[in-house]
PDB file of C-alpha atoms and ligand atoms in Angstrom:
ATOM      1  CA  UNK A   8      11.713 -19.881   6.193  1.00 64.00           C
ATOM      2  CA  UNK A   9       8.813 -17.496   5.657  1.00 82.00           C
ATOM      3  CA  UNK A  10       6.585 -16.913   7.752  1.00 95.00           C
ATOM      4  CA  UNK A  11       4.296 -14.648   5.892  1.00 98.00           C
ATOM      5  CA  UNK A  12       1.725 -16.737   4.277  1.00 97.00           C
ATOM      6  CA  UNK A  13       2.518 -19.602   6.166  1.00 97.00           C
ATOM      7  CA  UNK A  14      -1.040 -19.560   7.235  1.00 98.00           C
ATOM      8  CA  UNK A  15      -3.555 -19.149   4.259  1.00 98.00           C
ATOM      9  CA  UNK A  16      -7.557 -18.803   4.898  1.00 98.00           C
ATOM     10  CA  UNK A  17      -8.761 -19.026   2.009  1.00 98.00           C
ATOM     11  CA  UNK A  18     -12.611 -17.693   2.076  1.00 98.00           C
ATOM     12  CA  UNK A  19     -15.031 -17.447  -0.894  1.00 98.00           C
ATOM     13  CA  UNK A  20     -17.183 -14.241  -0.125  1.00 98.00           C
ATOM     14  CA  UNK A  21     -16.251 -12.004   3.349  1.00 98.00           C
ATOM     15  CA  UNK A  22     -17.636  -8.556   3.566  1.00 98.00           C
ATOM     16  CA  UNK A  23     -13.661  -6.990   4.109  1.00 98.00           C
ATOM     17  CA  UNK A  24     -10.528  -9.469   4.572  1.00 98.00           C
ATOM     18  CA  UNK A  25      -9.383  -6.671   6.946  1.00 98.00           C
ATOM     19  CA  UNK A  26     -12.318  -7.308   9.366  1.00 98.00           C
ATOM     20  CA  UNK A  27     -12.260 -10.527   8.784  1.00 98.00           C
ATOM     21  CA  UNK A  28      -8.206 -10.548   9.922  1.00 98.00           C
ATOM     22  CA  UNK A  29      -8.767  -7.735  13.146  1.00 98.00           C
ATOM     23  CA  UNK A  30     -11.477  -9.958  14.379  1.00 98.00           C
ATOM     24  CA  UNK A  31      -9.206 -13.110  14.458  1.00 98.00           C
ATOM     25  CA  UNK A  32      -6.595 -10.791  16.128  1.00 98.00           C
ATOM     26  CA  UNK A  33      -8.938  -9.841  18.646  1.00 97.00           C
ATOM     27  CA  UNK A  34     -10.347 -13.522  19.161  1.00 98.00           C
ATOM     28  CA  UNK A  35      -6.329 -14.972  19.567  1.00 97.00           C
ATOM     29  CA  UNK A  36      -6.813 -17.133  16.281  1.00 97.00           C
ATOM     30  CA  UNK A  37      -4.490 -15.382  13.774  1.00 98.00           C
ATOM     31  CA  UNK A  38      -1.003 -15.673  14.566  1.00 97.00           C
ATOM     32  CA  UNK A  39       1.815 -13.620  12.793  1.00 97.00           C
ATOM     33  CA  UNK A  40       1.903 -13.638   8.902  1.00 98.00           C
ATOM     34  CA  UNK A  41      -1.465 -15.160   8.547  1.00 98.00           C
ATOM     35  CA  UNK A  42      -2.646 -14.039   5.214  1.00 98.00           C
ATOM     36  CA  UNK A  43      -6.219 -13.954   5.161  1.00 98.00           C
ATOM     37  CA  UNK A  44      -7.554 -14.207   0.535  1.00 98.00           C
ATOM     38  CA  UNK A  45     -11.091 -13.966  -0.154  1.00 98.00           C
ATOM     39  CA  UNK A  46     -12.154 -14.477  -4.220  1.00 98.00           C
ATOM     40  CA  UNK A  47     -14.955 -11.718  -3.203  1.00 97.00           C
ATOM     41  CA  UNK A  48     -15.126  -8.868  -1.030  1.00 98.00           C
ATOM     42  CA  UNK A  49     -19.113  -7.356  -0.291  1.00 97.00           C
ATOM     43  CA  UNK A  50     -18.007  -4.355   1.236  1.00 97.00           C
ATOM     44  CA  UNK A  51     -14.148  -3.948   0.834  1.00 97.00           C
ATOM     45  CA  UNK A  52     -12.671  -0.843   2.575  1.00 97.00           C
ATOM     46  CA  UNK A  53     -10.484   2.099   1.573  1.00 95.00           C
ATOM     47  CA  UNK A  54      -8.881   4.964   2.337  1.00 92.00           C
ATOM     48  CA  UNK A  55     -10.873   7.581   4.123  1.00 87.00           C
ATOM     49  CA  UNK A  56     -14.027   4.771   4.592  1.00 90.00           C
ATOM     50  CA  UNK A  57     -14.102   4.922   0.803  1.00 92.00           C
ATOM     51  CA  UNK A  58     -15.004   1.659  -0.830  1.00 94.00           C
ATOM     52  CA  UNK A  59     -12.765  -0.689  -2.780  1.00 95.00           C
ATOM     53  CA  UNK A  60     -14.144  -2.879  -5.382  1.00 92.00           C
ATOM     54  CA  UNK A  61     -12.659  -5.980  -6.901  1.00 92.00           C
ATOM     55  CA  UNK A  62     -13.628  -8.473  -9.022  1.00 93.00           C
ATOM     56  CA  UNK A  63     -14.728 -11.882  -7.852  1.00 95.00           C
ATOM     57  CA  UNK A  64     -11.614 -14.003  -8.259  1.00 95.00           C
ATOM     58  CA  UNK A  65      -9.946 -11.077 -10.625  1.00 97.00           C
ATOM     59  CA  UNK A  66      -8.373  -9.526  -8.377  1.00 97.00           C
ATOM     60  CA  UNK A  67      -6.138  -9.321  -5.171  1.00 98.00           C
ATOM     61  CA  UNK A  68      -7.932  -8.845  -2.091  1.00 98.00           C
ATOM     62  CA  UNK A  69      -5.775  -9.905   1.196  1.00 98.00           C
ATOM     63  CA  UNK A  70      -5.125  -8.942   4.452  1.00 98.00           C
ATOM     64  CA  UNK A  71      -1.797  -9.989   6.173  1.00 98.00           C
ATOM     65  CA  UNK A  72      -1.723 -10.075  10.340  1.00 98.00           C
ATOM     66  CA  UNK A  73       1.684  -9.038  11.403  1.00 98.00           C
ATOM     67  CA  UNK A  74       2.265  -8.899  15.100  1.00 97.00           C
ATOM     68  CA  UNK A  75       5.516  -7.128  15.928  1.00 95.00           C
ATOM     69  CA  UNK A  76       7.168  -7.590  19.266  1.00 92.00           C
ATOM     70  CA  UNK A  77       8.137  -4.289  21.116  1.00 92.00           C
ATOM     71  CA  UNK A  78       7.462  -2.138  17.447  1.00 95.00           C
ATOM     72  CA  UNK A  79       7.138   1.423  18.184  1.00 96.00           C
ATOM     73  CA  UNK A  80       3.980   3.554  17.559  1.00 97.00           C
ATOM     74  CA  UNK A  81       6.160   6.284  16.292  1.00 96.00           C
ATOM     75  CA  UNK A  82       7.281   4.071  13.536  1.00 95.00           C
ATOM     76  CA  UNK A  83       4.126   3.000  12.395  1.00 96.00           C
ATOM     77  CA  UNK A  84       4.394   4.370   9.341  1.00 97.00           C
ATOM     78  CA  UNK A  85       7.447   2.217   8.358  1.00 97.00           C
ATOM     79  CA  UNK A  86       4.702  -0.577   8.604  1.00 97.00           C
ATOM     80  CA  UNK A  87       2.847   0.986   5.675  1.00 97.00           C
ATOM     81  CA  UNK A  88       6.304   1.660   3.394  1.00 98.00           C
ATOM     82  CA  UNK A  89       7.264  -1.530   3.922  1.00 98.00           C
ATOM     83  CA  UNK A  90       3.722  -3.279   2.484  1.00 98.00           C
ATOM     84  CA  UNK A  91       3.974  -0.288  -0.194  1.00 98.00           C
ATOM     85  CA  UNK A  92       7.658  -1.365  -1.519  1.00 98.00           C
ATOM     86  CA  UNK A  93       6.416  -5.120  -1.121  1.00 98.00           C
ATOM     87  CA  UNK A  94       3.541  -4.191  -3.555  1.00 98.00           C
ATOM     88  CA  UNK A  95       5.971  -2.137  -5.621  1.00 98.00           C
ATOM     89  CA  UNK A  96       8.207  -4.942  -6.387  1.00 98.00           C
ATOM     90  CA  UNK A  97       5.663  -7.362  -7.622  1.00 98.00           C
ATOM     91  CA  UNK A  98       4.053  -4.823  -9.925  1.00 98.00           C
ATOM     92  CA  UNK A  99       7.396  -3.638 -10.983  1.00 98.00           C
ATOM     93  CA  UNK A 100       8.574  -7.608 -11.688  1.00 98.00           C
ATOM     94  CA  UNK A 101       5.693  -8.649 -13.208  1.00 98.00           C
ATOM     95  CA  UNK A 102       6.006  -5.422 -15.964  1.00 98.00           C
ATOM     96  CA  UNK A 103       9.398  -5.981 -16.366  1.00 98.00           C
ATOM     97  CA  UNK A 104       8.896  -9.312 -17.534  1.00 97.00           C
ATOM     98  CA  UNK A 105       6.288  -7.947 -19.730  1.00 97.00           C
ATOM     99  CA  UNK A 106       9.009  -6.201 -21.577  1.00 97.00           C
ATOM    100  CA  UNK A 107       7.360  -3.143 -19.681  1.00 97.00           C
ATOM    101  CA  UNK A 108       8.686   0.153 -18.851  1.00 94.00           C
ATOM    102  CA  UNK A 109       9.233  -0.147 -14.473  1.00 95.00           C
ATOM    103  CA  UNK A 110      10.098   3.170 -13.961  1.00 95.00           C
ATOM    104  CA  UNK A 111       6.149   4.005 -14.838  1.00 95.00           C
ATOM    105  CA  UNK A 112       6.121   2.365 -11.358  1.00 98.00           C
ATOM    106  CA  UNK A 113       5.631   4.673  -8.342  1.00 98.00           C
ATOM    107  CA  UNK A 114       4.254   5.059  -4.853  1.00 98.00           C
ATOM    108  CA  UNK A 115       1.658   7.410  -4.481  1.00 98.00           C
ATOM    109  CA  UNK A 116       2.206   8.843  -0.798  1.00 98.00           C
ATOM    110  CA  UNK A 117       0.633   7.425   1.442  1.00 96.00           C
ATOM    111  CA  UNK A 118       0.350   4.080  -0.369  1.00 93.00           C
ATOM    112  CA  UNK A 119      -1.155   3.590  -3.575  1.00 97.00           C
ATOM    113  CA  UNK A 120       1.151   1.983  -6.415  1.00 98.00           C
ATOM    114  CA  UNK A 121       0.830   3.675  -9.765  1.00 97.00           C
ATOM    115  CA  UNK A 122       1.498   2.996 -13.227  1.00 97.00           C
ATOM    116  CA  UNK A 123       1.934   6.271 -14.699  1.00 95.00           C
ATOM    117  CA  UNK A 124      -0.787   8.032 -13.646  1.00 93.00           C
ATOM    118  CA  UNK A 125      -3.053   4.926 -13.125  1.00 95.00           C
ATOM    119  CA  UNK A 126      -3.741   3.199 -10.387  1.00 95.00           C
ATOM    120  CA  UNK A 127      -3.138  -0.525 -10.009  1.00 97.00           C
ATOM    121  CA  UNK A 128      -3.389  -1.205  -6.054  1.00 97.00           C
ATOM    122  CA  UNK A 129      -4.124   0.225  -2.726  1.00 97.00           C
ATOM    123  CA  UNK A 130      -3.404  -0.566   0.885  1.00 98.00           C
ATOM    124  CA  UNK A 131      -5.064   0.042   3.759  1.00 98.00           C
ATOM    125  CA  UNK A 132      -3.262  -0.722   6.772  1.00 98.00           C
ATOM    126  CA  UNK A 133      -4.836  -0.577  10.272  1.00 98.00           C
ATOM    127  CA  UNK A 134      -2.853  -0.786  13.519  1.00 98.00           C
ATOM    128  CA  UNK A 135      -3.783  -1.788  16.784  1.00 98.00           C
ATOM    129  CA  UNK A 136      -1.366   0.065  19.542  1.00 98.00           C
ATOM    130  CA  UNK A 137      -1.193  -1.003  23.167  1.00 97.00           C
ATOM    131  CA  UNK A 138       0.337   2.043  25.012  1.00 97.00           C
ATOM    132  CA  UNK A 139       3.233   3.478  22.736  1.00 97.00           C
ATOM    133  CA  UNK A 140       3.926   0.011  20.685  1.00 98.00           C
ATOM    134  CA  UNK A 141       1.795  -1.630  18.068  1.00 98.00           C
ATOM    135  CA  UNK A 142       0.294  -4.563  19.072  1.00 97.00           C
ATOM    136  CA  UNK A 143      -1.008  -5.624  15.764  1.00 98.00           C
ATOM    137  CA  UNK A 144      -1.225  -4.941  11.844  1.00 98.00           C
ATOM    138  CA  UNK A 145      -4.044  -5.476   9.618  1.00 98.00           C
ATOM    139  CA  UNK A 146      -1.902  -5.140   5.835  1.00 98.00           C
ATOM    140  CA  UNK A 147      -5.025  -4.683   4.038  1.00 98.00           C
ATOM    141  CA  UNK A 148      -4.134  -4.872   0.148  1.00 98.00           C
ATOM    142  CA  UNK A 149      -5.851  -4.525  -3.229  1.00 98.00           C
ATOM    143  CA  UNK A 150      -4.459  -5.172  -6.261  1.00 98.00           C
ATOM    144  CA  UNK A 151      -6.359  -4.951  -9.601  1.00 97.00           C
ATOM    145  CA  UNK A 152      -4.833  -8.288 -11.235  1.00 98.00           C
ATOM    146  CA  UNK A 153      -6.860  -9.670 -14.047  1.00 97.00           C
ATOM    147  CA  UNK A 154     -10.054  -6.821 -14.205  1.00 94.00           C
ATOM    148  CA  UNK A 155     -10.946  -5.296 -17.085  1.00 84.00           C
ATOM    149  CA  UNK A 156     -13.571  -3.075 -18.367  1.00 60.00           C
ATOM    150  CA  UNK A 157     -11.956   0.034 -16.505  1.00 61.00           C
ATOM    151  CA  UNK A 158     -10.692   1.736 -19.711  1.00 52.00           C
ATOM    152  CA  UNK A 159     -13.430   4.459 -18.561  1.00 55.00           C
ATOM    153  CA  UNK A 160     -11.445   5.143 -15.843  1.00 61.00           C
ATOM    154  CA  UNK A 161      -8.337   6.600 -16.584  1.00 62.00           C
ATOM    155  CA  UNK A 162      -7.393   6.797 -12.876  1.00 90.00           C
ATOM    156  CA  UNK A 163      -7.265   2.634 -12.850  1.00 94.00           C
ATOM    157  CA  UNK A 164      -5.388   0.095 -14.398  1.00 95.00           C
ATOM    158  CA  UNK A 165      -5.045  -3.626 -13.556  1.00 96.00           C
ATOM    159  CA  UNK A 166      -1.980  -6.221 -14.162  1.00 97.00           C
ATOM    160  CA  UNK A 167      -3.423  -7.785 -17.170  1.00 97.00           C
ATOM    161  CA  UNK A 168      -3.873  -3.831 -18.771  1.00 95.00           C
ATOM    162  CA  UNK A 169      -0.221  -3.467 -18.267  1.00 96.00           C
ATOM    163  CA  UNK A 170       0.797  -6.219 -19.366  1.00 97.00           C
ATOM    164  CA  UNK A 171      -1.002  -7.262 -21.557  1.00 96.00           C
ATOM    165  CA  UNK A 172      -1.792 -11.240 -20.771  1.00 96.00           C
ATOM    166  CA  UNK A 173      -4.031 -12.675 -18.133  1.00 95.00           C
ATOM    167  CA  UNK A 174      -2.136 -13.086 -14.516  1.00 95.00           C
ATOM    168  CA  UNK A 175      -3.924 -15.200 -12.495  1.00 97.00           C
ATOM    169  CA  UNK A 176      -4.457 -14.241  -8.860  1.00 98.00           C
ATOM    170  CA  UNK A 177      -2.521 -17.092  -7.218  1.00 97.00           C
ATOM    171  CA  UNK A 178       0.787 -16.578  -8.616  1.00 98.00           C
ATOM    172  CA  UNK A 179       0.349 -12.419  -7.700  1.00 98.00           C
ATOM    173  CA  UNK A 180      -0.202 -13.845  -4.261  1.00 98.00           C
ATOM    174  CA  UNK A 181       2.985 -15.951  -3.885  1.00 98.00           C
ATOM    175  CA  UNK A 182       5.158 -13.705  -4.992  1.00 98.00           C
ATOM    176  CA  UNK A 183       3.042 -10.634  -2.703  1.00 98.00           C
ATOM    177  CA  UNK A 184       4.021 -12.814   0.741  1.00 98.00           C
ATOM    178  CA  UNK A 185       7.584 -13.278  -0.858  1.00 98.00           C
ATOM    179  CA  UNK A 186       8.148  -9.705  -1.298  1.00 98.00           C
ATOM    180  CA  UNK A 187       6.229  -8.777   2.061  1.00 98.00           C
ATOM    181  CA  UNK A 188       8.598 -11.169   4.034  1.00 98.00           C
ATOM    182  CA  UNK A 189      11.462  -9.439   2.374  1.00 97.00           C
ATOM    183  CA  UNK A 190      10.361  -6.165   3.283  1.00 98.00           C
ATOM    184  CA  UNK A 191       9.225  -7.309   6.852  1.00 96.00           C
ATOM    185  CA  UNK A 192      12.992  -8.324   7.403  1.00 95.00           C
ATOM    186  CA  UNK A 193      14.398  -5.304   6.346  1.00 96.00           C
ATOM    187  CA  UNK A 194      12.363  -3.414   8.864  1.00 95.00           C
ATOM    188  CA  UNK A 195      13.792  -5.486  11.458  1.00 88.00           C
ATOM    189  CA  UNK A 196      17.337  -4.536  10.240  1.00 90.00           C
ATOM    190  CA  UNK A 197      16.321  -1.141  10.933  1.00 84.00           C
ATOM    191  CA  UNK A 198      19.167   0.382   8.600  1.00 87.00           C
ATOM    192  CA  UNK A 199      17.358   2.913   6.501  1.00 93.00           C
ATOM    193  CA  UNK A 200      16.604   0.663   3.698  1.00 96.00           C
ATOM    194  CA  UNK A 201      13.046   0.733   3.448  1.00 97.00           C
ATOM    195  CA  UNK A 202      13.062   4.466   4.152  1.00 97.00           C
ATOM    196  CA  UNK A 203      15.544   4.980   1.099  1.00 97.00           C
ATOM    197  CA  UNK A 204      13.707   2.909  -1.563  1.00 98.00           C
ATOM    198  CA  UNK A 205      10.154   4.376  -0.358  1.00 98.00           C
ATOM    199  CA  UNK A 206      11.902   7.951  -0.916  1.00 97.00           C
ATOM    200  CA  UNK A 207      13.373   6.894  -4.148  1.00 97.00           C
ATOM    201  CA  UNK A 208      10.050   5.106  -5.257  1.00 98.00           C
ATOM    202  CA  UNK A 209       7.602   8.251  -4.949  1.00 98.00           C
ATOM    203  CA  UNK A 210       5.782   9.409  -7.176  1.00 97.00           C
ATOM    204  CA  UNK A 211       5.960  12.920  -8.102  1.00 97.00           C
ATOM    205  CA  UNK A 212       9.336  13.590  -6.401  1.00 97.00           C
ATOM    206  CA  UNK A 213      11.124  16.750  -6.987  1.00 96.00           C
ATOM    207  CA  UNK A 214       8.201  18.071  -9.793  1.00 96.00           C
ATOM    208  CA  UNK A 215       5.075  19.989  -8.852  1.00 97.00           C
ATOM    209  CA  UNK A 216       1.978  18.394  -8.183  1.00 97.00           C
ATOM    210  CA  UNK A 217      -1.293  19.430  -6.875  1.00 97.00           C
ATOM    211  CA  UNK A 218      -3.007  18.949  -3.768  1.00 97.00           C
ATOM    212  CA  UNK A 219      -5.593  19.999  -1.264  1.00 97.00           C
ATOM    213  CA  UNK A 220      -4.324  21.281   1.540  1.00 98.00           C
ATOM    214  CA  UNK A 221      -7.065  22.120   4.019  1.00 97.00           C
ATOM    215  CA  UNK A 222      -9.372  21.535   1.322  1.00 96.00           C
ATOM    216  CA  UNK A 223      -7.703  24.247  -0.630  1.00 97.00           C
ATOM    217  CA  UNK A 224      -6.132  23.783  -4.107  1.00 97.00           C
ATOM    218  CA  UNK A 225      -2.202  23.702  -3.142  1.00 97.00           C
ATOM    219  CA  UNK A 226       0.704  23.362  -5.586  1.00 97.00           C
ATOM    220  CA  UNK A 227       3.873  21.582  -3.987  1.00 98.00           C
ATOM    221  CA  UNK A 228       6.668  19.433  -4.814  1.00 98.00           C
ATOM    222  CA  UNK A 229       7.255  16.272  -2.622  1.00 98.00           C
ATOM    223  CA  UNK A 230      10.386  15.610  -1.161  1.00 98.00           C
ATOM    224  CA  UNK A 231      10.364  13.158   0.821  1.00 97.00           C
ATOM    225  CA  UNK A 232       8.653  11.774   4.194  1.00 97.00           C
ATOM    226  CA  UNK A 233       9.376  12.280   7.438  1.00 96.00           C
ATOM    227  CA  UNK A 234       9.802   9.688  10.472  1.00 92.00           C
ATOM    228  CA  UNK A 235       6.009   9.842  11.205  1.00 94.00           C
ATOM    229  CA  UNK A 236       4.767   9.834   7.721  1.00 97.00           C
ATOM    230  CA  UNK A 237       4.057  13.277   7.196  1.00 98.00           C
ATOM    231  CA  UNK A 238       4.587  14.413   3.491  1.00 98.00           C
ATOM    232  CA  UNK A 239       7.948  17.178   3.089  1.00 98.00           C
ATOM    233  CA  UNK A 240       7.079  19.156   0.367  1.00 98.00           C
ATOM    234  CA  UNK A 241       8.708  22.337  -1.393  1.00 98.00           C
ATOM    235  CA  UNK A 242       5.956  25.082  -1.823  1.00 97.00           C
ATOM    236  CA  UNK A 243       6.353  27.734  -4.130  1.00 95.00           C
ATOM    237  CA  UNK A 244       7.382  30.387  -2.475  1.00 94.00           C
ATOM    238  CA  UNK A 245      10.477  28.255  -1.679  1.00 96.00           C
ATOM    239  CA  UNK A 246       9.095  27.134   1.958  1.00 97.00           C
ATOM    240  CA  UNK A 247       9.858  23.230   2.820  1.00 98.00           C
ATOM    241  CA  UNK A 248       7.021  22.122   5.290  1.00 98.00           C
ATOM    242  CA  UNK A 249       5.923  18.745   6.342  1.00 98.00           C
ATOM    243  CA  UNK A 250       1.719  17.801   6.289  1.00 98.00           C
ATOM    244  CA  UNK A 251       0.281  14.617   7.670  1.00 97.00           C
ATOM    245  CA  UNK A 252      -2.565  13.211   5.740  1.00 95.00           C
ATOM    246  CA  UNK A 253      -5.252  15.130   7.546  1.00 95.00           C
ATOM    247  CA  UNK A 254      -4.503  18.151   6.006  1.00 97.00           C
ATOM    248  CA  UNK A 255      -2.832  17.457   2.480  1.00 98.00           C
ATOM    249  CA  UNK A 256      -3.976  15.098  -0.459  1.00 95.00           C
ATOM    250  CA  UNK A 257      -2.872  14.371  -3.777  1.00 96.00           C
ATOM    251  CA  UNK A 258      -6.068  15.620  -6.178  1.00 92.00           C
ATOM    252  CA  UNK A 259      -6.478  12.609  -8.108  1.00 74.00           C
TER     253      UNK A 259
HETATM  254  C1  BTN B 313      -7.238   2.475  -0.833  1.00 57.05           C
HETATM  255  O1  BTN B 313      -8.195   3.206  -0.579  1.00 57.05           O
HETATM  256  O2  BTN B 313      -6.470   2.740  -1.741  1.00 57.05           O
HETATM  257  C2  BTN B 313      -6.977   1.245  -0.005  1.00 57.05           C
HETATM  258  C3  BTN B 313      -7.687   0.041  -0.559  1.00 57.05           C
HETATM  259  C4  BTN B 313      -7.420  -1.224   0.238  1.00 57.05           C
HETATM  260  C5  BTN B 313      -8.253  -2.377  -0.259  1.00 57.05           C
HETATM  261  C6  BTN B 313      -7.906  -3.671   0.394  1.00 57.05           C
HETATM  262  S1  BTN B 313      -8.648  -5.051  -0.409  1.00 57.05           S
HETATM  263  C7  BTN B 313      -8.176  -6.093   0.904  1.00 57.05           C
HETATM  264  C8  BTN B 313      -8.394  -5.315   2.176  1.00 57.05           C
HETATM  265  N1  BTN B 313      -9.762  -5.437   2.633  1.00 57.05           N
HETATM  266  C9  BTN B 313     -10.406  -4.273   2.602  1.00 57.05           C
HETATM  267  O3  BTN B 313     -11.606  -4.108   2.938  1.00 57.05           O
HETATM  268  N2  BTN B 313      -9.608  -3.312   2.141  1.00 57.05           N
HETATM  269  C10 BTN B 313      -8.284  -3.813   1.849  1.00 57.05           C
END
């Protein structure tokens, strides 16, 4: 049975579905799989305290509270390729039965999910650790469903661009906790499945892209990633060295 999604707040307006979820973790009220939906988001968080902005009741904006017994710290990352392959699948399903092309479908390392170049959805996942496991996960994800008006902005794309037809944000969702629960298993199974497809999944694998690399322009081409998340890339010179996200970002 799954578990993920079991438990559905629903909430009109919140300022971030991932605060909203990490205070019920703190409070005892959220209990594991708890998917936390809000139509609107006031101050929805990114990456690097960037802001994310939906549209009211357009798009995806959820927050799933996982709460793994005895999970490593030094596996955290698996946490966040697990959400990314969940997010991968649905994107990649609901194109396919657009009569899309899925292989447009990538993961941007870290976490963002691409089409082409574009981006459709990001997640921002935030861990609570309690000496060297993780006590709790906030799955914090955004998925541009049913927006429009970004054809300015060549760097996003929604479902309903891709596709072509109107999504709605409730099936997304359904399908989302279906493919997180899938996902969540396979980390349990612990038998290099999710590491594979994340490796197979990335964008830009094998081919040069650029970066920053200590806020430096840096030309590399990813590998793969290693057991703490770090990025392996190929530089040009031949060297293969692995940078965490501190030091090395994709230029957009
Ligand atoms: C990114 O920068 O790419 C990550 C964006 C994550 C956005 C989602 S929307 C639901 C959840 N609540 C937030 O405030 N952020 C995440």
């Amino acid at each position: 049975m799954s578990i993920i999604g079991k438990e559905l707040v629903r909430l009109a307006s919140v300022d971030s579905t991932n605060n909203y979820a990490a205070r019920g973790v703190s409070e005892g009220r959220f209990g594991h799989g708890t998917v936390i939906l809000a139509n609107e988001q006031t101050q929805g968080r990114g990456q690097w305290s960037r802001q994310w902005l939906t549209a009211p009741g357009l798009d995806l904006a959820m927050s799933v509270v996982l709460l793994p017994e005895r999970f490593p710290a030094m596996m955290q990352f698996t946490l966040a390729k697990a959400a990314a392959l969940a997010v991968h699948d649905v994107v990649a399903e609901l194109l396919r039965a657009a009569g899309k092309n899925v292989a447009e479908v990538r993961i941007k390392w870290p976490n963002d999910i691409l089409v082409g170049r574009s981006k459709v959805s990001g997640i921002l996942i935030e861990n609570e650790l309690q000496g060297s496991f993780v006590a709790s996960s906030v799955v914090g994800i955004g998925l541009n469903v049913d927006s429009r008006g970004m054809e300015s902005d060549l760097a996003a794309t929604s479902l309903r661009q891709e596709c072509g037809r109107a999504m709605g944000v409730e099936p997304v969702l359904d399908m989302m906790c279906k493919r997180l629960e899938w996902w969540w298993q396979k980390v349990y199974a612990d038998d290099g499945a999710v590491s594979s497809a994340y490796t197979e999944r990335l964008w830009a694998k094998g081919r040069f892209a650029d970066f920053t690399l200590d806020g430096n322009d840096f030309r590399a081409r990813p590998l793969d990633v290693d057991a703490s998340g770090r990025l392996i890339v190929e530089e040009e010179e031949g060297a293969v060295r692995a940078y965490g996200l501190e030091r090395l970002r994709f230029k957009r």
